[in-house]
Amino acid sequence: MNNNWWKHAVFYHIYPKSFQDSDGDGTGDIRGIINRLDYLAALSIDAVWLSPVYRSPMVDGGYDISDYRDIDPLFGTLDDFRELLKRAHDRGIRIMMDLVMNHTSDQHPWFTESRSLVDNPKRNWYIWHAGCNGKVPNNWRTNFFERAWRRDPITGQFYYHSFFKEQPDLNWRNEDMKQAFFENIRFWLDMGVDGFRLDVVNMIVKDKLLRNNYPSKIYNRNQPETYDILREFRKLLDEYPCTTSVGEIYVLPPGSPKLAASFLGSGNDMLHMAFDFSLIFCRWNARKYYSAVQSYYDALPPAGWACFAFSNHDMGRSLNRFGQMRHTHEKARLLAVMLLTLKGTPFIYYGDELGMVNARIPRKQIRDRYGKMIWPVFMGRDRGRTPMQWNDSAGAGFTLGEPWLPLHKDFRKVNVECETADENSVWNTYRKMIELRKTLPALQQGEIEFIETGRNGILAYTRTLNDQQIRIALNFNSRKQKFSYFPRNCKILFSTSRKIVDNKDNMLLPFEAVVFTEQDV
Ligand code: NOJ
């Protein structure tokens, strides 16, 4: 058994409502994912991060959980989930669940009890306050910019919620709650899940004194006690060999590599991996990418390991962050090569392997409550959650019914069927690069050293393991660019633009991403 499999794995992030519908209700489900396991195997991914499928009133797309030990009927049943686990494992694909520790749904029985009486034994499982002269206890705001305290009519006291009011925050200072929560985690580990992605894990503990957040949010997140809880969490996980974890470390732009890395502890005693959002916030700029990546490496503890993602279900699709929507095909292919050659575990957001982009969702069809709340300032997160594009049929192969969100209008061209048949598609770039990563240990485990750090729009680096050395060059420019590092007997292992290097030329082609070596590999 390889306890470090996650360091060498390629993860694939599925937003379950949007991946594959199996029963025609227009919403993706677990059986749909089962039916697409062969697709995931063909792409050669090793593990899936599944956004929440637990029982939920779906106020926040499933991130409001009312039963941590059951599957929401929208997605199927516990038996479906067990089958998914088994069938995925049969194909060598591991399943990582989402874990929302910060809050539950207000429909969770714990909250029903907690809110019932001031002296209910579960009262302190959540964060309650009598208020100050009838007013809210402090000036904390939710992540959706509303007041974060809600007066509950039953007892007249206030409870705290970092997100929607239907998502009361748990009190991680309460030992009984913590133990009960850990039992929920055990439930899935006993079933055989391979790990967890921890939702906004840097927010789970709040200042004991509930001091006002002013001017920045320093008291309702990043509290030192969080690290102790994560150490306990890790001990629990370590009872189950070959499990792993990745934390969402929620920060505002430009990201915070140091903060993200701090949740790895020594590298062996807290989270296995932590998302630093710096890369997600990057514009199309080789220098910026270099400094985001290098700052993260610099921040890692000696035994720490990086992970990278360019898109997710909250931040939308990477291709939309680069200004005008030009050269998206080329940019998508370059990003694929970068993601799959950096030192660290890559996470691919479903559909990114096709070059999917954000959709414009008409106001009436917006489903994300956050989007509805502040439209048109922000159109919400639905834009990057549109259904997976499998083929050019009416429901894009995603559903036979009416999709829960409109399909992106480009689905007749940007879809799995077209792209698997096209040698130069974004899909084939991902597939070939994943294969290459698998066959070359240096790309999985090798040290990284930068040879070009963004000068003239070029990023270039080597990955070295023992005798194996692989080089990568990425040209962020829409024009040719001089590049003097092609060795004499240069062998191209992959290029988005050509098959051989003309040594006399020493140029990178527009938007070229090339993987090469002078060795026999
Ligand atoms: C982060 C999740 O990724 C997001 O979708 C959700 O709204 C919040 N956490 C609250 O759970």
Short mmCIF file of C-alpha atoms and ligand atoms in Angstrom, two decimals:
data_model
loop_
_atom_site.label_atom_id
_atom_site.label_comp_id
_atom_site.label_asym_id
_atom_site.label_seq_id
_atom_site.Cartn_x
_atom_site.Cartn_y
_atom_site.Cartn_z
CA MET A 1 0.00 0.00 0.00
CA ASN A 2 1.32 3.41 -0.91
CA ASN A 3 0.53 5.97 1.74
CA ASN A 4 1.85 8.72 -0.51
CA TRP A 5 -0.32 7.96 -3.53
CA TRP A 6 -1.92 11.41 -3.27
CA LYS A 7 1.39 13.11 -4.01
CA HIS A 8 1.58 11.41 -7.37
CA ALA A 9 -2.09 11.42 -8.19
CA VAL A 10 -4.14 13.55 -10.54
CA PHE A 11 -7.40 14.66 -8.91
CA TYR A 12 -10.61 15.48 -10.72
CA HIS A 13 -13.16 17.74 -9.04
CA ILE A 14 -16.80 16.88 -9.69
CA TYR A 15 -19.64 19.25 -8.89
CA PRO A 16 -22.26 16.50 -8.68
CA LYS A 17 -25.28 18.52 -9.76
CA SER A 18 -23.58 19.19 -13.06
CA PHE A 19 -21.64 16.11 -14.06
CA GLN A 20 -24.11 13.51 -15.30
CA ASP A 21 -27.83 13.06 -14.81
CA SER A 22 -29.03 9.45 -14.90
CA ASP A 23 -32.77 9.81 -14.31
CA GLY A 24 -33.81 12.71 -16.51
CA ASP A 25 -34.60 15.15 -13.69
CA GLY A 26 -32.04 17.59 -15.05
CA THR A 27 -29.67 17.31 -12.09
CA GLY A 28 -26.53 15.22 -11.96
CA ASP A 29 -26.45 12.30 -9.56
CA ILE A 30 -24.29 9.49 -8.21
CA ARG A 31 -25.54 6.93 -10.70
CA GLY A 32 -24.57 9.37 -13.42
CA ILE A 33 -21.04 9.49 -12.04
CA ILE A 34 -20.96 5.68 -11.94
CA ASN A 35 -21.97 5.63 -15.59
CA ARG A 36 -19.07 7.94 -16.41
CA LEU A 37 -16.34 6.10 -14.54
CA ASP A 38 -14.99 4.73 -17.80
CA TYR A 39 -14.59 8.28 -18.99
CA LEU A 40 -12.57 9.16 -15.90
CA ALA A 41 -10.50 6.03 -16.40
CA ALA A 42 -9.87 6.99 -20.04
CA LEU A 43 -8.63 10.36 -18.89
CA SER A 44 -6.38 8.44 -16.48
CA ILE A 45 -7.22 10.46 -13.39
CA ASP A 46 -6.46 8.80 -10.06
CA ALA A 47 -8.93 10.36 -7.67
CA VAL A 48 -12.15 12.32 -7.54
CA TRP A 49 -12.98 15.16 -5.18
CA LEU A 50 -16.73 15.10 -4.94
CA SER A 51 -18.45 18.31 -3.82
CA PRO A 52 -21.09 17.50 -1.16
CA VAL A 53 -23.66 14.79 -1.83
CA TYR A 54 -24.93 14.58 1.76
CA ARG A 55 -28.54 15.13 2.70
CA SER A 56 -29.20 18.84 2.43
CA PRO A 57 -31.95 21.41 1.93
CA MET A 58 -29.68 22.75 -0.87
CA VAL A 59 -29.73 26.37 0.23
CA ASP A 60 -26.05 26.50 -0.68
CA GLY A 61 -25.63 23.78 -3.30
CA GLY A 62 -25.23 21.04 -0.69
CA TYR A 63 -22.77 22.96 1.52
CA ASP A 64 -25.60 23.11 4.06
CA ILE A 65 -25.74 19.59 5.43
CA SER A 66 -28.66 18.28 7.46
CA ASP A 67 -27.42 14.70 7.80
CA TYR A 68 -23.73 13.89 7.61
CA ARG A 69 -24.40 10.17 7.32
CA ASP A 70 -26.80 10.09 4.44
CA ILE A 71 -26.93 10.94 0.75
CA ASP A 72 -29.41 13.48 -0.52
CA PRO A 73 -32.23 11.88 -2.55
CA LEU A 74 -31.42 14.35 -5.33
CA PHE A 75 -28.16 12.44 -5.79
CA GLY A 76 -29.31 8.93 -4.92
CA THR A 77 -28.94 6.67 -1.93
CA LEU A 78 -26.25 5.40 0.40
CA ASP A 79 -26.23 2.20 -1.62
CA ASP A 80 -25.55 4.19 -4.76
CA PHE A 81 -22.65 5.83 -3.00
CA ARG A 82 -21.29 2.47 -1.83
CA GLU A 83 -21.52 1.24 -5.39
CA LEU A 84 -19.70 4.32 -6.65
CA LEU A 85 -16.95 3.68 -4.16
CA LYS A 86 -16.63 0.05 -5.14
CA ARG A 87 -16.74 0.58 -8.88
CA ALA A 88 -14.31 3.50 -8.68
CA HIS A 89 -11.93 1.45 -6.55
CA ASP A 90 -12.19 -1.44 -9.01
CA ARG A 91 -10.79 0.94 -11.61
CA GLY A 92 -8.10 2.27 -9.29
CA ILE A 93 -9.93 5.58 -8.80
CA ARG A 94 -10.15 6.93 -5.25
CA ILE A 95 -12.96 9.01 -3.86
CA MET A 96 -12.45 12.10 -1.71
CA MET A 97 -15.57 13.57 -0.12
CA ASP A 98 -16.20 17.17 0.79
CA LEU A 99 -16.35 17.82 4.50
CA VAL A 100 -18.12 20.88 5.84
CA MET A 101 -16.88 21.38 9.40
CA ASN A 102 -17.57 25.07 9.76
CA HIS A 103 -21.36 24.88 9.81
CA THR A 104 -24.36 22.61 9.38
CA SER A 105 -27.74 23.28 7.87
CA ASP A 106 -30.27 24.87 10.22
CA GLN A 107 -32.30 21.71 9.53
CA HIS A 108 -29.66 19.52 11.14
CA PRO A 109 -31.07 17.81 14.26
CA TRP A 110 -28.15 19.19 16.29
CA PHE A 111 -29.28 22.72 15.50
CA THR A 112 -32.93 21.91 16.11
CA GLU A 113 -31.95 20.83 19.61
CA SER A 114 -29.48 23.61 20.12
CA ARG A 115 -31.93 26.36 19.29
CA SER A 116 -34.75 24.85 21.38
CA LEU A 117 -33.62 26.03 24.84
CA VAL A 118 -30.86 28.16 26.31
CA ASP A 119 -29.85 25.28 28.56
CA ASN A 120 -30.23 22.48 26.05
CA PRO A 121 -27.17 20.18 26.27
CA LYS A 122 -26.40 20.96 22.62
CA ARG A 123 -26.74 24.72 23.03
CA ASN A 124 -22.98 25.22 22.93
CA TRP A 125 -22.54 23.03 19.90
CA TYR A 126 -23.21 26.25 18.00
CA ILE A 127 -22.20 29.85 18.65
CA TRP A 128 -24.91 31.66 20.60
CA HIS A 129 -24.95 35.07 22.24
CA ALA A 130 -27.56 37.01 24.15
CA GLY A 131 -26.60 40.19 22.30
CA CYS A 132 -25.53 43.57 23.64
CA ASN A 133 -28.41 45.81 24.71
CA GLY A 134 -30.65 44.00 22.27
CA LYS A 135 -28.16 44.42 19.46
CA VAL A 136 -25.87 41.97 17.68
CA PRO A 137 -22.79 40.94 19.70
CA ASN A 138 -20.23 42.37 17.27
CA ASN A 139 -19.70 43.69 13.76
CA TRP A 140 -18.83 40.43 12.04
CA ARG A 141 -20.09 40.02 8.51
CA THR A 142 -20.76 36.87 6.53
CA ASN A 143 -18.72 35.87 3.51
CA PHE A 144 -21.72 37.03 1.54
CA PHE A 145 -21.36 40.50 3.15
CA GLU A 146 -24.46 40.36 5.36
CA ARG A 147 -24.62 40.72 9.13
CA ALA A 148 -23.38 37.42 10.53
CA TRP A 149 -25.66 37.22 13.59
CA ARG A 150 -29.28 36.19 13.44
CA ARG A 151 -31.75 36.56 16.27
CA ASP A 152 -33.56 33.27 16.70
CA PRO A 153 -37.21 33.75 17.70
CA ILE A 154 -37.28 30.63 19.88
CA THR A 155 -34.98 31.92 22.62
CA GLY A 156 -34.48 35.47 21.45
CA GLN A 157 -30.72 34.99 21.31
CA PHE A 158 -28.36 35.40 18.36
CA TYR A 159 -26.53 32.64 16.52
CA TYR A 160 -23.52 33.15 14.30
CA HIS A 161 -23.36 32.15 10.63
CA SER A 162 -20.38 32.74 8.33
CA PHE A 163 -22.47 32.08 5.23
CA PHE A 164 -26.27 32.05 4.75
CA LYS A 165 -28.51 32.29 7.80
CA GLU A 166 -29.54 28.67 7.16
CA GLN A 167 -25.91 27.64 7.83
CA PRO A 168 -25.27 28.15 11.55
CA ASP A 169 -21.61 27.83 12.53
CA LEU A 170 -20.55 24.98 14.77
CA ASN A 171 -18.64 25.69 17.94
CA TRP A 172 -15.36 23.80 17.63
CA ARG A 173 -14.45 24.77 21.17
CA ASN A 174 -17.08 22.31 22.36
CA GLU A 175 -15.54 18.92 23.03
CA ASP A 176 -18.80 16.91 22.76
CA MET A 177 -19.58 18.40 19.38
CA LYS A 178 -16.07 17.73 18.19
CA GLN A 179 -16.25 14.08 19.18
CA ALA A 180 -19.68 13.66 17.58
CA PHE A 181 -18.38 15.28 14.41
CA PHE A 182 -15.34 13.02 14.36
CA GLU A 183 -17.69 10.03 14.59
CA ASN A 184 -19.36 11.28 11.41
CA ILE A 185 -15.98 11.35 9.73
CA ARG A 186 -15.30 7.81 10.93
CA PHE A 187 -18.57 6.67 9.38
CA TRP A 188 -17.23 7.44 5.88
CA LEU A 189 -13.72 6.24 6.60
CA ASP A 190 -15.14 2.91 7.77
CA MET A 191 -17.04 2.73 4.51
CA GLY A 192 -13.78 3.13 2.59
CA VAL A 193 -13.64 6.73 1.37
CA ASP A 194 -10.12 7.82 0.62
CA GLY A 195 -10.10 11.26 2.14
CA PHE A 196 -11.71 14.64 2.49
CA ARG A 197 -11.59 18.14 1.11
CA LEU A 198 -12.17 20.42 4.08
CA ASP A 199 -14.46 23.32 3.35
CA VAL A 200 -13.25 26.76 4.58
CA VAL A 201 -11.23 25.00 7.23
CA ASN A 202 -9.39 28.14 8.29
CA MET A 203 -12.70 29.55 9.49
CA ILE A 204 -13.84 26.83 11.86
CA VAL A 205 -12.66 28.51 15.08
CA LYS A 206 -13.59 32.05 16.11
CA ASP A 207 -12.12 34.43 18.64
CA LYS A 208 -13.12 33.39 22.14
CA LEU A 209 -13.94 36.97 23.10
CA LEU A 210 -15.85 37.64 19.87
CA ARG A 211 -13.95 40.88 19.40
CA ASN A 212 -14.99 43.24 16.64
CA ASN A 213 -13.38 42.65 13.28
CA TYR A 214 -11.91 45.95 12.41
CA PRO A 215 -10.65 46.90 9.93
CA SER A 216 -10.09 43.40 8.56
CA LYS A 217 -11.45 39.97 9.31
CA ILE A 218 -8.96 38.87 11.91
CA TYR A 219 -11.18 37.47 14.63
CA ASN A 220 -13.57 35.17 12.82
CA ARG A 221 -10.92 33.05 11.06
CA ASN A 222 -7.34 31.77 11.20
CA GLN A 223 -7.43 31.24 14.96
CA PRO A 224 -4.52 29.28 16.50
CA GLU A 225 -6.83 26.64 18.00
CA THR A 226 -7.66 25.48 14.47
CA TYR A 227 -4.24 23.88 14.25
CA ASP A 228 -4.89 21.74 17.34
CA ILE A 229 -8.14 20.49 15.85
CA LEU A 230 -6.42 19.63 12.60
CA ARG A 231 -3.77 17.67 14.48
CA GLU A 232 -6.55 15.61 16.03
CA PHE A 233 -8.23 15.25 12.67
CA ARG A 234 -4.98 13.98 11.17
CA LYS A 235 -4.57 11.41 13.92
CA LEU A 236 -8.01 10.11 13.12
CA LEU A 237 -7.22 9.96 9.42
CA ASP A 238 -3.94 8.21 10.09
CA GLU A 239 -5.83 5.34 11.68
CA TYR A 240 -6.98 4.61 8.14
CA PRO A 241 -4.01 3.89 5.88
CA CYS A 242 -3.80 5.61 2.51
CA THR A 243 -6.28 8.36 3.29
CA THR A 244 -5.62 11.98 2.49
CA SER A 245 -6.97 15.49 2.93
CA VAL A 246 -6.89 18.89 1.30
CA GLY A 247 -8.04 22.07 2.95
CA GLU A 248 -9.76 25.02 1.41
CA ILE A 249 -7.98 27.97 2.98
CA TYR A 250 -10.35 30.77 2.29
CA VAL A 251 -8.70 34.13 1.58
CA LEU A 252 -9.36 37.14 -0.58
CA PRO A 253 -7.15 38.09 -3.55
CA PRO A 254 -4.20 37.96 -3.99
CA GLY A 255 -4.15 34.76 -1.89
CA SER A 256 -1.88 33.81 0.95
CA PRO A 257 0.65 31.02 0.40
CA LYS A 258 2.00 31.34 3.93
CA LEU A 259 -1.38 30.97 5.50
CA ALA A 260 -2.27 27.99 3.30
CA ALA A 261 1.04 26.28 4.05
CA SER A 262 0.63 26.85 7.79
CA PHE A 263 -2.23 24.34 7.80
CA LEU A 264 0.17 21.59 6.74
CA GLY A 265 1.91 21.80 10.11
CA SER A 266 5.21 19.97 9.92
CA GLY A 267 4.04 18.38 6.69
CA ASN A 268 3.03 15.20 8.48
CA ASP A 269 0.78 16.20 11.34
CA MET A 270 -2.04 18.35 9.95
CA LEU A 271 -3.50 18.52 6.45
CA HIS A 272 -1.83 16.59 3.65
CA MET A 273 -2.48 19.43 1.21
CA ALA A 274 -3.96 22.93 1.30
CA PHE A 275 -5.24 25.07 -1.54
CA ASP A 276 -3.52 28.40 -1.86
CA PHE A 277 -5.83 30.59 -3.92
CA SER A 278 -2.99 32.69 -5.39
CA LEU A 279 -2.97 30.68 -8.59
CA ILE A 280 -6.71 30.92 -8.94
CA PHE A 281 -6.43 34.70 -8.69
CA CYS A 282 -3.62 34.95 -11.31
CA ARG A 283 -4.04 36.87 -14.54
CA TRP A 284 -2.46 35.76 -17.82
CA ASN A 285 1.04 36.70 -16.85
CA ALA A 286 4.03 34.38 -16.70
CA ARG A 287 5.75 36.41 -13.97
CA LYS A 288 2.66 36.35 -11.76
CA TYR A 289 2.33 32.60 -12.15
CA TYR A 290 5.98 32.17 -11.31
CA SER A 291 5.75 34.26 -8.18
CA ALA A 292 2.53 32.55 -7.04
CA VAL A 293 4.02 29.10 -7.48
CA GLN A 294 7.43 29.95 -6.05
CA SER A 295 5.93 31.73 -3.02
CA TYR A 296 3.95 28.63 -2.26
CA TYR A 297 7.02 26.38 -2.51
CA ASP A 298 8.92 28.81 -0.29
CA ALA A 299 6.16 28.72 2.30
CA LEU A 300 5.94 24.93 2.52
CA PRO A 301 7.34 23.18 5.58
CA PRO A 302 10.24 20.80 4.78
CA ALA A 303 7.95 17.77 4.61
CA GLY A 304 5.11 19.71 3.00
CA TRP A 305 3.62 19.08 -0.41
CA ALA A 306 1.94 21.54 -2.76
CA CYS A 307 -1.27 21.18 -4.71
CA PHE A 308 -2.63 23.33 -7.50
CA ALA A 309 -6.01 24.15 -9.01
CA PHE A 310 -6.93 26.77 -11.57
CA SER A 311 -10.72 26.67 -11.32
CA ASN A 312 -13.38 25.53 -8.89
CA HIS A 313 -17.12 25.67 -8.28
CA ASP A 314 -16.88 29.04 -6.48
CA MET A 315 -14.29 30.95 -8.46
CA GLY A 316 -15.46 29.97 -11.93
CA ARG A 317 -13.40 28.91 -14.90
CA SER A 318 -9.78 29.99 -15.25
CA LEU A 319 -10.11 31.00 -18.91
CA ASN A 320 -12.43 33.84 -17.97
CA ARG A 321 -9.87 35.54 -15.79
CA PHE A 322 -7.55 36.54 -18.56
CA GLY A 323 -9.32 39.59 -19.95
CA GLN A 324 -10.69 39.31 -23.44
CA MET A 325 -11.83 35.85 -24.41
CA ARG A 326 -9.19 35.45 -27.10
CA HIS A 327 -6.95 32.46 -27.73
CA THR A 328 -8.82 30.47 -25.10
CA HIS A 329 -8.01 27.18 -26.82
CA GLU A 330 -4.28 27.91 -26.74
CA LYS A 331 -4.41 29.21 -23.18
CA ALA A 332 -6.33 26.16 -21.99
CA ARG A 333 -3.69 23.86 -23.47
CA LEU A 334 -0.82 25.81 -21.94
CA LEU A 335 -2.51 25.73 -18.53
CA ALA A 336 -2.97 21.97 -18.86
CA VAL A 337 0.74 21.51 -19.45
CA MET A 338 1.62 23.79 -16.54
CA LEU A 339 -0.81 22.13 -14.12
CA LEU A 340 0.48 18.68 -14.99
CA THR A 341 4.18 19.51 -14.82
CA LEU A 342 4.46 21.66 -11.71
CA LYS A 343 5.74 19.98 -8.58
CA GLY A 344 2.58 19.33 -6.59
CA THR A 345 -0.71 17.52 -6.91
CA PRO A 346 -2.95 18.79 -9.73
CA PHE A 347 -6.71 19.21 -9.30
CA ILE A 348 -8.71 19.44 -12.54
CA TYR A 349 -12.16 21.00 -12.28
CA TYR A 350 -14.67 19.00 -14.37
CA GLY A 351 -14.95 20.45 -17.87
CA ASP A 352 -11.63 22.29 -17.68
CA GLU A 353 -10.23 19.35 -19.63
CA LEU A 354 -12.48 20.52 -22.49
CA GLY A 355 -11.66 24.19 -22.14
CA MET A 356 -15.14 24.99 -20.83
CA VAL A 357 -15.67 28.66 -19.99
CA ASN A 358 -18.11 30.52 -17.75
CA ALA A 359 -21.64 30.93 -19.07
CA ARG A 360 -23.79 34.04 -18.97
CA ILE A 361 -26.80 32.96 -16.98
CA PRO A 362 -29.89 35.14 -17.45
CA ARG A 363 -31.05 36.60 -14.15
CA LYS A 364 -34.24 34.53 -14.11
CA GLN A 365 -32.28 31.31 -14.37
CA ILE A 366 -29.74 32.04 -11.64
CA ARG A 367 -29.94 29.35 -8.96
CA ASP A 368 -27.12 30.41 -6.67
CA ARG A 369 -28.69 32.41 -3.85
CA TYR A 370 -25.54 34.50 -3.52
CA GLY A 371 -25.89 35.48 -7.18
CA LYS A 372 -29.55 36.36 -6.74
CA MET A 373 -28.72 38.48 -3.70
CA ILE A 374 -26.24 40.81 -5.24
CA TRP A 375 -26.96 40.68 -8.95
CA PRO A 376 -25.81 42.55 -11.07
CA VAL A 377 -22.74 43.39 -8.94
CA PHE A 378 -21.90 39.71 -9.10
CA MET A 379 -23.84 37.23 -11.19
CA GLY A 380 -23.21 34.39 -8.79
CA ARG A 381 -21.31 31.18 -8.95
CA ASP A 382 -23.57 29.36 -11.42
CA ARG A 383 -21.54 30.64 -14.38
CA GLY A 384 -18.81 28.11 -13.64
CA ARG A 385 -21.17 25.31 -12.63
CA THR A 386 -22.95 24.66 -15.92
CA PRO A 387 -23.53 21.05 -16.97
CA MET A 388 -20.70 18.95 -18.32
CA GLN A 389 -20.66 18.95 -22.11
CA TRP A 390 -20.55 15.36 -23.35
CA ASN A 391 -21.85 15.68 -26.90
CA ASP A 392 -23.88 17.93 -29.18
CA SER A 393 -27.31 16.42 -28.48
CA ALA A 394 -30.09 18.57 -27.00
CA GLY A 395 -29.06 18.03 -23.36
CA ALA A 396 -25.34 17.82 -24.22
CA GLY A 397 -25.41 14.17 -23.14
CA PHE A 398 -25.74 15.47 -19.59
CA THR A 399 -29.48 14.96 -19.29
CA LEU A 400 -32.52 13.84 -21.23
CA GLY A 401 -34.56 16.38 -19.27
CA GLU A 402 -34.28 20.10 -18.69
CA PRO A 403 -30.83 20.87 -17.25
CA TRP A 404 -30.93 22.51 -13.82
CA LEU A 405 -28.73 25.30 -15.21
CA PRO A 406 -28.62 26.31 -18.85
CA LEU A 407 -25.90 24.68 -20.92
CA HIS A 408 -23.11 26.87 -22.14
CA LYS A 409 -23.96 27.89 -25.67
CA ASP A 410 -20.68 26.51 -27.02
CA PHE A 411 -21.56 22.92 -26.10
CA ARG A 412 -22.10 21.77 -29.68
CA LYS A 413 -18.40 22.32 -30.39
CA VAL A 414 -16.80 22.10 -26.98
CA ASN A 415 -17.73 18.62 -25.84
CA VAL A 416 -16.17 15.26 -25.04
CA GLU A 417 -17.26 13.57 -28.25
CA CYS A 418 -15.70 16.20 -30.52
CA GLU A 419 -12.59 16.65 -28.46
CA THR A 420 -11.66 13.02 -27.98
CA ALA A 421 -11.62 12.73 -31.78
CA ASP A 422 -9.40 15.77 -32.24
CA GLU A 423 -5.69 15.19 -31.78
CA ASN A 424 -5.06 18.82 -30.85
CA SER A 425 -7.99 19.36 -28.53
CA VAL A 426 -7.74 20.58 -24.96
CA TRP A 427 -8.99 17.15 -23.90
CA ASN A 428 -6.20 15.35 -25.71
CA THR A 429 -3.70 17.76 -24.20
CA TYR A 430 -4.89 16.79 -20.72
CA ARG A 431 -4.97 13.11 -21.56
CA LYS A 432 -1.52 13.00 -23.09
CA MET A 433 -0.02 15.11 -20.32
CA ILE A 434 -1.56 12.90 -17.63
CA GLU A 435 -0.12 9.86 -19.39
CA LEU A 436 3.27 11.53 -19.67
CA ARG A 437 3.21 12.44 -16.00
CA LYS A 438 2.51 8.82 -15.20
CA THR A 439 5.34 7.45 -17.27
CA LEU A 440 7.94 9.96 -16.09
CA PRO A 441 8.60 9.79 -12.34
CA ALA A 442 10.46 13.12 -12.55
CA LEU A 443 7.18 14.84 -13.46
CA GLN A 444 5.46 13.37 -10.44
CA GLN A 445 8.10 13.53 -7.78
CA GLY A 446 11.10 15.38 -9.18
CA GLU A 447 12.55 18.59 -7.80
CA ILE A 448 11.64 21.74 -9.65
CA GLU A 449 14.01 24.46 -10.68
CA PHE A 450 13.02 27.52 -12.68
CA ILE A 451 15.17 28.59 -15.61
CA GLU A 452 12.89 31.34 -16.86
CA THR A 453 10.73 33.16 -14.35
CA GLY A 454 8.48 35.19 -16.58
CA ARG A 455 10.94 37.41 -18.46
CA ASN A 456 9.54 38.06 -21.95
CA GLY A 457 6.44 36.11 -21.03
CA ILE A 458 8.22 32.78 -20.67
CA LEU A 459 8.12 30.34 -17.83
CA ALA A 460 10.57 27.45 -18.00
CA TYR A 461 11.65 24.88 -15.46
CA THR A 462 13.27 21.52 -15.00
CA ARG A 463 11.92 18.57 -13.09
CA THR A 464 14.64 16.24 -11.90
CA LEU A 465 14.54 12.89 -10.16
CA ASN A 466 17.76 10.88 -9.85
CA ASP A 467 19.09 10.67 -13.40
CA GLN A 468 15.91 11.75 -15.06
CA GLN A 469 15.60 15.37 -16.10
CA ILE A 470 12.63 16.80 -17.95
CA ARG A 471 12.30 20.41 -19.06
CA ILE A 472 9.22 22.44 -19.61
CA ALA A 473 8.82 25.77 -21.40
CA LEU A 474 5.65 27.83 -21.59
CA ASN A 475 5.29 30.81 -23.88
CA PHE A 476 2.52 33.10 -22.63
CA ASN A 477 2.84 35.34 -25.69
CA SER A 478 0.66 35.36 -28.76
CA ARG A 479 3.87 35.73 -30.82
CA LYS A 480 7.05 33.70 -31.20
CA GLN A 481 9.59 34.25 -28.48
CA LYS A 482 13.30 33.58 -28.34
CA PHE A 483 14.23 30.71 -26.07
CA SER A 484 17.83 29.60 -25.86
CA TYR A 485 17.55 26.55 -23.68
CA PHE A 486 16.71 23.85 -26.17
CA PRO A 487 19.56 21.35 -25.80
CA ARG A 488 21.43 20.04 -28.79
CA ASN A 489 19.78 16.68 -29.07
CA CYS A 490 16.45 17.83 -27.93
CA LYS A 491 13.69 15.31 -27.83
CA ILE A 492 10.16 16.66 -27.68
CA LEU A 493 7.96 14.64 -25.38
CA PHE A 494 4.97 16.86 -25.88
CA SER A 495 4.31 20.17 -27.55
CA THR A 496 1.08 22.03 -28.15
CA SER A 497 2.53 23.29 -31.44
CA ARG A 498 5.02 20.95 -33.12
CA LYS A 499 6.71 17.58 -33.27
CA ILE A 500 10.40 18.45 -33.53
CA VAL A 501 12.65 21.32 -32.52
CA ASP A 502 14.64 23.08 -35.13
CA ASN A 503 17.78 23.80 -33.15
CA LYS A 504 18.78 26.65 -35.39
CA ASP A 505 15.60 28.43 -34.57
CA ASN A 506 15.63 28.53 -30.77
CA MET A 507 12.19 29.97 -30.64
CA LEU A 508 9.04 29.10 -28.80
CA LEU A 509 5.95 29.30 -30.97
CA PRO A 510 2.98 31.47 -29.98
CA PHE A 511 1.38 30.10 -26.77
CA GLU A 512 3.54 27.03 -27.08
CA ALA A 513 3.84 24.70 -24.14
CA VAL A 514 6.56 22.16 -24.64
CA VAL A 515 7.97 19.30 -22.59
CA PHE A 516 11.38 18.10 -23.70
CA THR A 517 14.55 16.33 -22.65
CA GLU A 518 17.95 15.38 -23.97
CA GLN A 519 17.79 11.96 -22.43
CA ASP A 520 16.45 8.65 -23.60
CA VAL A 521 13.29 8.29 -21.61
C1 NOJ B 1 -16.92 27.06 0.43
C2 NOJ B 1 -17.63 26.29 -0.63
O1 NOJ B 1 -16.72 25.96 -1.63
C3 NOJ B 1 -18.76 27.18 -1.10
O2 NOJ B 1 -19.38 26.67 -2.25
C4 NOJ B 1 -19.73 27.34 0.02
O3 NOJ B 1 -20.72 28.29 -0.32
C5 NOJ B 1 -19.04 27.82 1.29
N1 NOJ B 1 -17.80 27.20 1.54
C6 NOJ B 1 -19.91 27.56 2.47
O4 NOJ B 1 -19.92 26.20 2.75
#
